[in-house]
Short mmCIF file of C-alpha atoms in Angstrom, two decimals:
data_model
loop_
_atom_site.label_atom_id
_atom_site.label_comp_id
_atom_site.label_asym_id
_atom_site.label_seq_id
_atom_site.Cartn_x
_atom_site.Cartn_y
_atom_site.Cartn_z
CA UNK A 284 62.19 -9.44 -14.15
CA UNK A 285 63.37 -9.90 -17.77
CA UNK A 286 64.15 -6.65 -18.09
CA UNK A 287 66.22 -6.15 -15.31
CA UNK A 288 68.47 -8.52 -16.04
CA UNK A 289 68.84 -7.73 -19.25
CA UNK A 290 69.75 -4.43 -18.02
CA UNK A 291 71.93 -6.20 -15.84
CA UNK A 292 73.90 -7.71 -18.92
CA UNK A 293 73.91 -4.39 -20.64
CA UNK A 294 75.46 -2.59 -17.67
CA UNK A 295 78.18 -4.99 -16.60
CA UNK A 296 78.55 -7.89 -19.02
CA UNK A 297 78.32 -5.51 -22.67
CA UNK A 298 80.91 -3.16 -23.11
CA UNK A 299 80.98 0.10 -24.53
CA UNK A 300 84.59 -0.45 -26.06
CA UNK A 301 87.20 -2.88 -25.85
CA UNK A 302 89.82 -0.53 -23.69
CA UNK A 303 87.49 0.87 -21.73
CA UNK A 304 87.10 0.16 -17.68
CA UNK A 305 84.32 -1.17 -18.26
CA UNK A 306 85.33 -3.68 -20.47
CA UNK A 307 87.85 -4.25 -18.50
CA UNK A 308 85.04 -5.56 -15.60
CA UNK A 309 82.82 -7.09 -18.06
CA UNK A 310 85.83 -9.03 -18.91
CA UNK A 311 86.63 -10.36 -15.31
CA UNK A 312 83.09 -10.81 -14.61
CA UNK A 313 82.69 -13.22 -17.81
CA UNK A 314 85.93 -14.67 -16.64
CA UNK A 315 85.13 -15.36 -13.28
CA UNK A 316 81.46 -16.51 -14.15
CA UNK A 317 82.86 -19.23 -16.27
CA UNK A 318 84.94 -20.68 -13.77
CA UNK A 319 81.92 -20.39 -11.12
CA UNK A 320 80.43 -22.35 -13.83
CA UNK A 321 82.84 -25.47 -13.60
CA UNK A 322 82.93 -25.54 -9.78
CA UNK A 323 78.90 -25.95 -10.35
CA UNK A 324 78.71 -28.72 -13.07
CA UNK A 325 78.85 -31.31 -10.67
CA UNK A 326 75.99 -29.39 -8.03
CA UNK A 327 78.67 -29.74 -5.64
CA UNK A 328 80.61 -26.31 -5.25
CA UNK A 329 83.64 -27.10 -2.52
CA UNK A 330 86.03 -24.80 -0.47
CA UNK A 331 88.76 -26.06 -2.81
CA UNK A 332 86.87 -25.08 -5.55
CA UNK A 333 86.12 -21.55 -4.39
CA UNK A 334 89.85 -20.97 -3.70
CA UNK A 335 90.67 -22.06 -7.08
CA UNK A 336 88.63 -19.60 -8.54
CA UNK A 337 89.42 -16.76 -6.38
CA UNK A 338 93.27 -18.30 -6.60
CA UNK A 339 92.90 -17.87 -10.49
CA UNK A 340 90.76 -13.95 -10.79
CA UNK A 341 93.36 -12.21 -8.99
CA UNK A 342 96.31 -13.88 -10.15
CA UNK A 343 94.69 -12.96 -14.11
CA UNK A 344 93.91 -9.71 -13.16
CA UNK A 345 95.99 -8.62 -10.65
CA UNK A 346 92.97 -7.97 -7.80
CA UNK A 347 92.98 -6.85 -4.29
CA UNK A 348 91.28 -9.02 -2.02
CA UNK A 349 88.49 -6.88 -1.47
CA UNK A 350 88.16 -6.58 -5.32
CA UNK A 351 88.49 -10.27 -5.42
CA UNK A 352 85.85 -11.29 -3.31
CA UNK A 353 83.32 -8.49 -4.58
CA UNK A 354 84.20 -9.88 -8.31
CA UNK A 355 83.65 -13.31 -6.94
CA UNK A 356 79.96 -12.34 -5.14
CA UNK A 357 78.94 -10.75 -8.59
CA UNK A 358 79.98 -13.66 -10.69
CA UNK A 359 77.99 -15.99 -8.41
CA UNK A 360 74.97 -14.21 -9.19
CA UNK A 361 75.66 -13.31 -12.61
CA UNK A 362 75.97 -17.36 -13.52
CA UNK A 363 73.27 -18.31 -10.80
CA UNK A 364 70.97 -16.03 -13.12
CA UNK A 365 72.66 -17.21 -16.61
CA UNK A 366 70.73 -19.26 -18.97
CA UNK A 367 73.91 -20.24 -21.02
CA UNK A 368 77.40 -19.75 -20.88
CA UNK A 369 77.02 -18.10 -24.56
CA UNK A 370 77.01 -14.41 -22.91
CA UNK A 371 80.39 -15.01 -21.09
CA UNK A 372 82.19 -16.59 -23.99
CA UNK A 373 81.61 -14.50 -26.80
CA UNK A 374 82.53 -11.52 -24.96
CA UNK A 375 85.89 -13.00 -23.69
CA UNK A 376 86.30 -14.52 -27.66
CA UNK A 377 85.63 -11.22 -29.44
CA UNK A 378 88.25 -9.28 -26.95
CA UNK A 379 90.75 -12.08 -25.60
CA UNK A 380 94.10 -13.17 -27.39
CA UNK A 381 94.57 -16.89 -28.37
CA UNK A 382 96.85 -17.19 -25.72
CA UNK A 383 94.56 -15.24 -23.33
CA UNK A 384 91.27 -17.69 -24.42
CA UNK A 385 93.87 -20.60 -23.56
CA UNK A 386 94.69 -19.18 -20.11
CA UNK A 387 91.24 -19.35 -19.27
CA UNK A 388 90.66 -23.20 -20.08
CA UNK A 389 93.96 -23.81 -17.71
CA UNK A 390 92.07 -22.20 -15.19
CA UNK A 391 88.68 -23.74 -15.79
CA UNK A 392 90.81 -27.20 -15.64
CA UNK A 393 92.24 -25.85 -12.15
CA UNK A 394 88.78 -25.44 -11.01
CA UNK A 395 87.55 -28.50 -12.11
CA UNK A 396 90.83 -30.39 -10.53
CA UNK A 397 90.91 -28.51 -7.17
CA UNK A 398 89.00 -30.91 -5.50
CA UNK A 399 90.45 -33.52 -7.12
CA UNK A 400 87.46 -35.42 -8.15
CA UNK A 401 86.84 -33.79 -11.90
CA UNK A 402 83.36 -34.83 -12.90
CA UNK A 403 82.52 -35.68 -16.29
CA UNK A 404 79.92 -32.88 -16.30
CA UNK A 405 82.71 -30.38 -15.44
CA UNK A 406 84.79 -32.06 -18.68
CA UNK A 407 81.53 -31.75 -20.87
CA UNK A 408 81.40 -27.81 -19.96
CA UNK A 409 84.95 -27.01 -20.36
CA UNK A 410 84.71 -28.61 -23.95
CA UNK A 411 82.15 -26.46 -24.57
CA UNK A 412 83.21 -23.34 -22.90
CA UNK A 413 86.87 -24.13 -24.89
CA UNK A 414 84.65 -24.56 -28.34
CA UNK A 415 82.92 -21.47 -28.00
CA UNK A 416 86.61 -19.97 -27.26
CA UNK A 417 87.89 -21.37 -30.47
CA UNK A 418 90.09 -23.23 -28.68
CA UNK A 419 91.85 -25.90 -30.51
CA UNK A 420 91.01 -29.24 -29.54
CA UNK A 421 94.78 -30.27 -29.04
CA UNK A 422 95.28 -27.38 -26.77
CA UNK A 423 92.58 -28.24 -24.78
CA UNK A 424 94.29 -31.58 -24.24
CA UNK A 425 97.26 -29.64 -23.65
CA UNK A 426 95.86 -27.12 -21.09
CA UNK A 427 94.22 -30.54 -19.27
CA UNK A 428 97.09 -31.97 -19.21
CA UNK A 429 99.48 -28.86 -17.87
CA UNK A 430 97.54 -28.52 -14.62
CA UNK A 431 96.16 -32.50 -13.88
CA UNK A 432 97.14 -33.33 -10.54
CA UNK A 433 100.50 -35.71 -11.36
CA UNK A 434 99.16 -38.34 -8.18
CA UNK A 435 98.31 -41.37 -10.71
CA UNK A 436 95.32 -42.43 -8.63
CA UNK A 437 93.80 -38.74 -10.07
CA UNK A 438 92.10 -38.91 -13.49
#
């Protein structure tokens, strides 16, 4: 069992080089993963949530539908079977831009919004997720703050 899945991680999550196709997919795969991630802190995944996150993986990388959804099914299972989100975030932190890393904590804040009722464990995992990211902690604030529902009654 161990072994499979870490041959699992070697064939889609590690990639051979940072241009590569594959790369490319390990990339989306970590990416999409991490949000699946948010929309499961609270042990309550919702249809809001789930469009969120398919809302956000195409828009980022410019998927089909079909590609979306398949993306989406993989990512499931890849965090399902994760023990940490370590594996996702230093592969999107060695190969994504500042302003790429900071795109991603707007979209884990979408995730964690979309059914407006952000939990405190969804807050606790974006921190983390945005530490691991070496994203600042006043952008972090700022990406929060960019994509909060503006209803005053939301947190």
């Amino acid at each position: 069992m161990i072994r499979t899945i870490k041959e699992f991680f070697e064939s889609q999550i590690q990639a051979p080089s940072a241009s590569s196709p594959a790369s490319e997919r390990a990339l989306q795969l970590a990416t999409a993963a991490l949000l699946m991630e948010v929309s499961r802190a609270d042990h309550d995944v919702k249809d809001d949530e789930r469009r969120a996150i398919s809302d956000a993986v195409s828009g980022l990388f410019a998927l089909s539908p079909d590609d979306t959804e398949a993306l989406l099914r993989l990512a499931e299972e890849e965090a399902a079977a994760a023990v940490s989100t370590y594996q996702f975030t230093a592969l999107i932190d060695k190969q994504f831009s500042p302003e790429q890393k900071l795109r991603v904590v707007e979209l884990l804040w979408r995730v964690a919004y979309a059914d407006a009722e952000k939990d405190r464990h969804e807050e606790h995992l974006i921190r983390r997720i945005a530490d691991l990211l070496h994203v600042s902690h006043k952008d972090f604030i700022a990406a929060k703050l960019a994509v909060r529902p503006r209803d005053p009654e939301s947190r």
